Amino acid sequence: MNAPLLGAGESTVRIRGLAAIAAIAVSTIAAPAMAGKKPPVSLASCGPTDITASTVTMLACNGFDAGNLLNQANAGADQAILQSLGYSGWDGKIKDVAASADKLGGTHTLNFGIQLTGISIVGVHYGGGKGSPGAESTAFYVLDAAQGINQLHLTYNASSNAVLFVTGLPRHDVGSVPEPASWAMMLAGFGLIGGQLRRRRRIPAIA
């Protein structure tokens, strides 16, 4: 015995009903897989107010990058970041850094026990507590410590540990940091180009 044929309207209802059942089944299967997973945390971007001191100028920074990168296991990543900041003089061994500070316990005062002078490169690791950059993360900073500074002020809470990769460098040893004279020449060049463009605009077109 043949089953009666469905009309167009009944066929559409049947298809929609099957699609709804399939969608519920998929969501039911996927729900346990997503259970317990937290959405990704958005990390802050490093900036000139992250580290301050009376005679320190921040020249460049990189971060924040998730996790604690200030250890031997992540030395390769550290080297790549330092190179992106213009410094390639570190041999990749944590034991050979200029100084380190562990168990900071959220303090805002960073003291490596030695005086920072000239160009200094610092890495700071934060936990994920209240007032942190968003989660456990690390940032790297190129600082001009001028004639010398003994301690730095950290703006974020949840400081955990820090590394002073190098200190006492002249500016020309850090490739990404232009000399003051270079900045002056670049600005003067831009001024000359702008002046020429303005003069050209004033010249009437010749038919």
PDB file of C-alpha atoms in Angstrom:
ATOM      1  CA  MET A   1       0.000   0.000   0.000  1.00  0.00           C
ATOM      2  CA  ASN A   2       1.430   3.288  -1.038  1.00  0.00           C
ATOM      3  CA  ALA A   3       1.614   6.162   1.452  1.00  0.00           C
ATOM      4  CA  PRO A   4      -0.309   9.261   0.443  1.00  0.00           C
ATOM      5  CA  LEU A   5       1.717  12.005  -1.172  1.00  0.00           C
ATOM      6  CA  LEU A   6       2.393  15.113   0.917  1.00  0.00           C
ATOM      7  CA  GLY A   7       1.246  18.482  -0.288  1.00  0.00           C
ATOM      8  CA  ALA A   8       3.795  21.272  -0.782  1.00  0.00           C
ATOM      9  CA  GLY A   9       2.858  22.916   2.503  1.00  0.00           C
ATOM     10  CA  GLU A  10       3.094  19.660   4.487  1.00  0.00           C
ATOM     11  CA  SER A  11       6.483  18.885   2.915  1.00  0.00           C
ATOM     12  CA  THR A  12       7.884  22.269   3.985  1.00  0.00           C
ATOM     13  CA  VAL A  13       6.647  21.765   7.559  1.00  0.00           C
ATOM     14  CA  ARG A  14       8.191  18.272   7.661  1.00  0.00           C
ATOM     15  CA  ILE A  15      11.605  19.622   6.447  1.00  0.00           C
ATOM     16  CA  ARG A  16      11.592  22.493   8.907  1.00  0.00           C
ATOM     17  CA  GLY A  17      10.715  20.140  11.726  1.00  0.00           C
ATOM     18  CA  LEU A  18      13.619  17.831  10.893  1.00  0.00           C
ATOM     19  CA  ALA A  19      16.016  20.803  10.683  1.00  0.00           C
ATOM     20  CA  ALA A  20      14.935  21.979  14.128  1.00  0.00           C
ATOM     21  CA  ILE A  21      15.464  18.515  15.612  1.00  0.00           C
ATOM     22  CA  ALA A  22      18.943  18.325  14.023  1.00  0.00           C
ATOM     23  CA  ALA A  23      19.878  21.747  15.407  1.00  0.00           C
ATOM     24  CA  ILE A  24      18.799  20.750  18.924  1.00  0.00           C
ATOM     25  CA  ALA A  25      20.802  17.523  18.685  1.00  0.00           C
ATOM     26  CA  VAL A  26      23.960  19.359  17.587  1.00  0.00           C
ATOM     27  CA  SER A  27      23.671  21.950  20.363  1.00  0.00           C
ATOM     28  CA  THR A  28      23.090  19.183  22.926  1.00  0.00           C
ATOM     29  CA  ILE A  29      26.250  17.381  21.804  1.00  0.00           C
ATOM     30  CA  ALA A  30      28.344  20.569  21.669  1.00  0.00           C
ATOM     31  CA  ALA A  31      27.230  21.896  25.071  1.00  0.00           C
ATOM     32  CA  PRO A  32      29.290  19.432  27.187  1.00  0.00           C
ATOM     33  CA  ALA A  33      32.378  20.165  25.080  1.00  0.00           C
ATOM     34  CA  MET A  34      32.100  23.901  25.805  1.00  0.00           C
ATOM     35  CA  ALA A  35      31.271  23.426  29.476  1.00  0.00           C
ATOM     36  CA  GLY A  36      33.978  24.727  31.809  1.00  0.00           C
ATOM     37  CA  LYS A  37      35.819  26.653  29.072  1.00  0.00           C
ATOM     38  CA  LYS A  38      36.309  30.354  29.793  1.00  0.00           C
ATOM     39  CA  PRO A  39      36.238  32.895  26.979  1.00  0.00           C
ATOM     40  CA  PRO A  40      39.696  34.252  26.047  1.00  0.00           C
ATOM     41  CA  VAL A  41      40.844  37.205  28.150  1.00  0.00           C
ATOM     42  CA  SER A  42      41.827  40.382  26.356  1.00  0.00           C
ATOM     43  CA  LEU A  43      45.272  41.552  27.445  1.00  0.00           C
ATOM     44  CA  ALA A  44      46.270  45.190  27.735  1.00  0.00           C
ATOM     45  CA  SER A  45      48.839  46.738  25.409  1.00  0.00           C
ATOM     46  CA  CYS A  46      52.076  47.947  26.967  1.00  0.00           C
ATOM     47  CA  GLY A  47      52.541  51.700  27.174  1.00  0.00           C
ATOM     48  CA  PRO A  48      54.707  54.556  28.445  1.00  0.00           C
ATOM     49  CA  THR A  49      53.030  54.711  31.861  1.00  0.00           C
ATOM     50  CA  ASP A  50      53.576  51.023  32.761  1.00  0.00           C
ATOM     51  CA  ILE A  51      56.962  51.800  34.337  1.00  0.00           C
ATOM     52  CA  THR A  52      57.890  55.217  35.687  1.00  0.00           C
ATOM     53  CA  ALA A  53      60.676  56.912  37.639  1.00  0.00           C
ATOM     54  CA  SER A  54      61.868  60.471  38.030  1.00  0.00           C
ATOM     55  CA  THR A  55      64.689  60.246  35.471  1.00  0.00           C
ATOM     56  CA  VAL A  56      63.500  57.378  33.257  1.00  0.00           C
ATOM     57  CA  THR A  57      62.122  57.680  29.727  1.00  0.00           C
ATOM     58  CA  MET A  58      60.444  54.714  28.066  1.00  0.00           C
ATOM     59  CA  LEU A  59      61.656  54.366  24.481  1.00  0.00           C
ATOM     60  CA  ALA A  60      59.875  51.207  23.323  1.00  0.00           C
ATOM     61  CA  CYS A  61      57.920  48.223  24.626  1.00  0.00           C
ATOM     62  CA  ASN A  62      56.529  44.859  23.558  1.00  0.00           C
ATOM     63  CA  GLY A  63      53.561  43.086  25.157  1.00  0.00           C
ATOM     64  CA  PHE A  64      51.592  42.016  26.892  1.00  0.00           C
ATOM     65  CA  ASP A  65      52.127  38.367  25.923  1.00  0.00           C
ATOM     66  CA  ALA A  66      50.258  35.587  27.727  1.00  0.00           C
ATOM     67  CA  GLY A  67      52.097  33.621  30.401  1.00  0.00           C
ATOM     68  CA  ASN A  68      55.410  33.936  32.182  1.00  0.00           C
ATOM     69  CA  LEU A  69      58.121  34.326  29.530  1.00  0.00           C
ATOM     70  CA  LEU A  70      60.903  35.180  31.978  1.00  0.00           C
ATOM     71  CA  ASN A  71      62.423  31.724  32.293  1.00  0.00           C
ATOM     72  CA  GLN A  72      64.865  29.501  30.444  1.00  0.00           C
ATOM     73  CA  ALA A  73      62.085  27.513  28.787  1.00  0.00           C
ATOM     74  CA  ASN A  74      60.975  30.659  26.943  1.00  0.00           C
ATOM     75  CA  ALA A  75      64.439  32.056  26.242  1.00  0.00           C
ATOM     76  CA  GLY A  76      63.967  31.691  22.489  1.00  0.00           C
ATOM     77  CA  ALA A  77      60.812  33.796  22.569  1.00  0.00           C
ATOM     78  CA  ASP A  78      62.590  36.348  24.758  1.00  0.00           C
ATOM     79  CA  GLN A  79      65.457  36.623  22.284  1.00  0.00           C
ATOM     80  CA  ALA A  80      63.051  37.179  19.400  1.00  0.00           C
ATOM     81  CA  ILE A  81      61.253  39.931  21.327  1.00  0.00           C
ATOM     82  CA  LEU A  82      64.511  41.637  22.311  1.00  0.00           C
ATOM     83  CA  GLN A  83      65.633  41.535  18.684  1.00  0.00           C
ATOM     84  CA  SER A  84      62.345  43.119  17.618  1.00  0.00           C
ATOM     85  CA  LEU A  85      63.191  45.912  20.056  1.00  0.00           C
ATOM     86  CA  GLY A  86      66.607  46.329  18.459  1.00  0.00           C
ATOM     87  CA  TYR A  87      68.815  44.406  20.891  1.00  0.00           C
ATOM     88  CA  SER A  88      70.616  41.172  19.972  1.00  0.00           C
ATOM     89  CA  GLY A  89      73.382  41.085  22.575  1.00  0.00           C
ATOM     90  CA  TRP A  90      71.798  38.598  24.996  1.00  0.00           C
ATOM     91  CA  ASP A  91      73.036  35.009  24.698  1.00  0.00           C
ATOM     92  CA  GLY A  92      69.696  33.423  25.634  1.00  0.00           C
ATOM     93  CA  LYS A  93      70.799  32.223  29.080  1.00  0.00           C
ATOM     94  CA  ILE A  94      68.734  33.510  32.006  1.00  0.00           C
ATOM     95  CA  LYS A  95      71.745  33.102  34.290  1.00  0.00           C
ATOM     96  CA  ASP A  96      73.601  35.692  32.204  1.00  0.00           C
ATOM     97  CA  VAL A  97      71.092  38.552  32.582  1.00  0.00           C
ATOM     98  CA  ALA A  98      72.243  41.672  34.426  1.00  0.00           C
ATOM     99  CA  ALA A  99      69.872  41.087  37.379  1.00  0.00           C
ATOM    100  CA  SER A 100      66.525  39.611  38.340  1.00  0.00           C
ATOM    101  CA  ALA A 101      63.863  40.131  40.989  1.00  0.00           C
ATOM    102  CA  ASP A 102      61.657  37.241  42.126  1.00  0.00           C
ATOM    103  CA  LYS A 103      58.646  36.922  44.431  1.00  0.00           C
ATOM    104  CA  LEU A 104      57.537  40.515  43.946  1.00  0.00           C
ATOM    105  CA  GLY A 105      54.192  39.700  45.535  1.00  0.00           C
ATOM    106  CA  GLY A 106      52.280  42.481  43.780  1.00  0.00           C
ATOM    107  CA  THR A 107      54.594  45.300  44.836  1.00  0.00           C
ATOM    108  CA  HIS A 108      54.669  48.493  42.785  1.00  0.00           C
ATOM    109  CA  THR A 109      58.349  49.115  43.572  1.00  0.00           C
ATOM    110  CA  LEU A 110      60.905  47.282  41.453  1.00  0.00           C
ATOM    111  CA  ASN A 111      64.484  47.229  42.717  1.00  0.00           C
ATOM    112  CA  PHE A 112      67.076  44.963  41.075  1.00  0.00           C
ATOM    113  CA  GLY A 113      69.742  45.726  43.652  1.00  0.00           C
ATOM    114  CA  ILE A 114      71.937  47.477  41.099  1.00  0.00           C
ATOM    115  CA  GLN A 115      71.796  50.931  39.558  1.00  0.00           C
ATOM    116  CA  LEU A 116      70.288  51.247  36.094  1.00  0.00           C
ATOM    117  CA  THR A 117      72.142  53.585  33.752  1.00  0.00           C
ATOM    118  CA  GLY A 118      71.832  54.467  30.079  1.00  0.00           C
ATOM    119  CA  ILE A 119      69.714  52.194  27.920  1.00  0.00           C
ATOM    120  CA  SER A 120      68.245  49.378  30.019  1.00  0.00           C
ATOM    121  CA  ILE A 121      65.933  46.543  28.958  1.00  0.00           C
ATOM    122  CA  VAL A 122      63.494  45.137  31.499  1.00  0.00           C
ATOM    123  CA  GLY A 123      60.960  42.320  31.371  1.00  0.00           C
ATOM    124  CA  VAL A 124      58.111  42.181  33.901  1.00  0.00           C
ATOM    125  CA  HIS A 125      55.799  39.230  34.531  1.00  0.00           C
ATOM    126  CA  TYR A 126      52.413  39.793  36.153  1.00  0.00           C
ATOM    127  CA  GLY A 127      49.988  37.293  37.648  1.00  0.00           C
ATOM    128  CA  GLY A 128      46.321  37.382  36.793  1.00  0.00           C
ATOM    129  CA  GLY A 129      45.091  39.083  39.959  1.00  0.00           C
ATOM    130  CA  LYS A 130      43.017  42.232  40.345  1.00  0.00           C
ATOM    131  CA  GLY A 131      44.564  45.234  38.621  1.00  0.00           C
ATOM    132  CA  SER A 132      46.770  43.081  36.370  1.00  0.00           C
ATOM    133  CA  PRO A 133      47.061  43.668  32.585  1.00  0.00           C
ATOM    134  CA  GLY A 134      44.114  41.286  32.165  1.00  0.00           C
ATOM    135  CA  ALA A 135      45.621  37.864  32.903  1.00  0.00           C
ATOM    136  CA  GLU A 136      48.993  36.294  33.610  1.00  0.00           C
ATOM    137  CA  SER A 137      51.301  37.978  31.097  1.00  0.00           C
ATOM    138  CA  THR A 138      54.717  39.484  30.374  1.00  0.00           C
ATOM    139  CA  ALA A 139      55.918  42.729  28.809  1.00  0.00           C
ATOM    140  CA  PHE A 140      59.346  44.007  27.789  1.00  0.00           C
ATOM    141  CA  TYR A 141      60.557  47.614  27.996  1.00  0.00           C
ATOM    142  CA  VAL A 142      63.454  49.637  26.612  1.00  0.00           C
ATOM    143  CA  LEU A 143      64.208  52.410  29.102  1.00  0.00           C
ATOM    144  CA  ASP A 144      66.596  55.342  29.104  1.00  0.00           C
ATOM    145  CA  ALA A 145      67.766  55.517  32.715  1.00  0.00           C
ATOM    146  CA  ALA A 146      70.017  58.507  31.974  1.00  0.00           C
ATOM    147  CA  GLN A 147      72.703  58.970  34.648  1.00  0.00           C
ATOM    148  CA  GLY A 148      71.271  56.354  36.962  1.00  0.00           C
ATOM    149  CA  ILE A 149      68.217  55.155  38.886  1.00  0.00           C
ATOM    150  CA  ASN A 150      67.945  52.607  41.687  1.00  0.00           C
ATOM    151  CA  GLN A 151      64.265  51.675  41.538  1.00  0.00           C
ATOM    152  CA  LEU A 152      61.291  51.766  39.213  1.00  0.00           C
ATOM    153  CA  HIS A 153      57.579  52.199  39.850  1.00  0.00           C
ATOM    154  CA  LEU A 154      55.207  49.606  38.361  1.00  0.00           C
ATOM    155  CA  THR A 155      51.727  50.886  37.543  1.00  0.00           C
ATOM    156  CA  TYR A 156      49.951  47.527  37.342  1.00  0.00           C
ATOM    157  CA  ASN A 157      49.142  45.343  40.344  1.00  0.00           C
ATOM    158  CA  ALA A 158      49.942  41.628  40.546  1.00  0.00           C
ATOM    159  CA  SER A 159      53.676  41.929  39.779  1.00  0.00           C
ATOM    160  CA  SER A 160      55.320  38.520  40.095  1.00  0.00           C
ATOM    161  CA  ASN A 161      58.925  38.605  38.843  1.00  0.00           C
ATOM    162  CA  ALA A 162      61.158  40.732  36.642  1.00  0.00           C
ATOM    163  CA  VAL A 163      64.393  40.489  34.680  1.00  0.00           C
ATOM    164  CA  LEU A 164      66.907  43.191  33.854  1.00  0.00           C
ATOM    165  CA  PHE A 165      68.393  41.861  30.635  1.00  0.00           C
ATOM    166  CA  VAL A 166      70.977  44.608  30.238  1.00  0.00           C
ATOM    167  CA  THR A 167      71.788  48.094  31.492  1.00  0.00           C
ATOM    168  CA  GLY A 168      74.358  50.768  30.708  1.00  0.00           C
ATOM    169  CA  LEU A 169      74.047  50.543  26.930  1.00  0.00           C
ATOM    170  CA  PRO A 170      74.687  53.588  24.747  1.00  0.00           C
ATOM    171  CA  ARG A 171      71.789  54.428  22.438  1.00  0.00           C
ATOM    172  CA  HIS A 172      73.550  53.240  19.282  1.00  0.00           C
ATOM    173  CA  ASP A 173      73.664  49.677  20.679  1.00  0.00           C
ATOM    174  CA  VAL A 174      69.872  49.374  20.443  1.00  0.00           C
ATOM    175  CA  GLY A 175      68.911  49.417  16.778  1.00  0.00           C
ATOM    176  CA  SER A 176      65.260  50.415  17.167  1.00  0.00           C
ATOM    177  CA  VAL A 177      66.028  53.510  19.246  1.00  0.00           C
ATOM    178  CA  PRO A 178      67.155  56.454  17.090  1.00  0.00           C
ATOM    179  CA  GLU A 179      69.812  58.859  18.348  1.00  0.00           C
ATOM    180  CA  PRO A 180      68.545  62.353  19.229  1.00  0.00           C
ATOM    181  CA  ALA A 181      70.523  63.737  16.276  1.00  0.00           C
ATOM    182  CA  SER A 182      68.806  61.238  13.972  1.00  0.00           C
ATOM    183  CA  TRP A 183      65.403  62.363  15.209  1.00  0.00           C
ATOM    184  CA  ALA A 184      66.387  65.990  14.562  1.00  0.00           C
ATOM    185  CA  MET A 185      67.536  65.199  11.022  1.00  0.00           C
ATOM    186  CA  MET A 186      64.333  63.242  10.296  1.00  0.00           C
ATOM    187  CA  LEU A 187      62.136  66.070  11.561  1.00  0.00           C
ATOM    188  CA  ALA A 188      64.119  68.642   9.588  1.00  0.00           C
ATOM    189  CA  GLY A 189      63.762  66.513   6.467  1.00  0.00           C
ATOM    190  CA  PHE A 190      60.003  66.251   6.921  1.00  0.00           C
ATOM    191  CA  GLY A 191      59.866  70.033   7.355  1.00  0.00           C
ATOM    192  CA  LEU A 192      61.748  70.611   4.102  1.00  0.00           C
ATOM    193  CA  ILE A 193      59.503  68.201   2.204  1.00  0.00           C
ATOM    194  CA  GLY A 194      56.402  69.908   3.612  1.00  0.00           C
ATOM    195  CA  GLY A 195      57.742  73.323   2.652  1.00  0.00           C
ATOM    196  CA  GLN A 196      58.435  72.209  -0.926  1.00  0.00           C
ATOM    197  CA  LEU A 197      54.939  70.778  -1.258  1.00  0.00           C
ATOM    198  CA  ARG A 198      53.391  74.023  -0.016  1.00  0.00           C
ATOM    199  CA  ARG A 199      55.481  76.092  -2.450  1.00  0.00           C
ATOM    200  CA  ARG A 200      54.467  73.840  -5.339  1.00  0.00           C
ATOM    201  CA  ARG A 201      50.814  74.368  -4.567  1.00  0.00           C
ATOM    202  CA  ARG A 202      51.271  78.129  -4.808  1.00  0.00           C
ATOM    203  CA  ILE A 203      52.694  78.005  -8.364  1.00  0.00           C
ATOM    204  CA  PRO A 204      49.818  78.647 -10.847  1.00  0.00           C
ATOM    205  CA  ALA A 205      49.306  76.086 -13.557  1.00  0.00           C
ATOM    206  CA  ILE A 206      50.740  77.043 -16.942  1.00  0.00           C
ATOM    207  CA  ALA A 207      48.364  76.501 -19.880  1.00  0.00           C
TER     208      ALA A 207
END
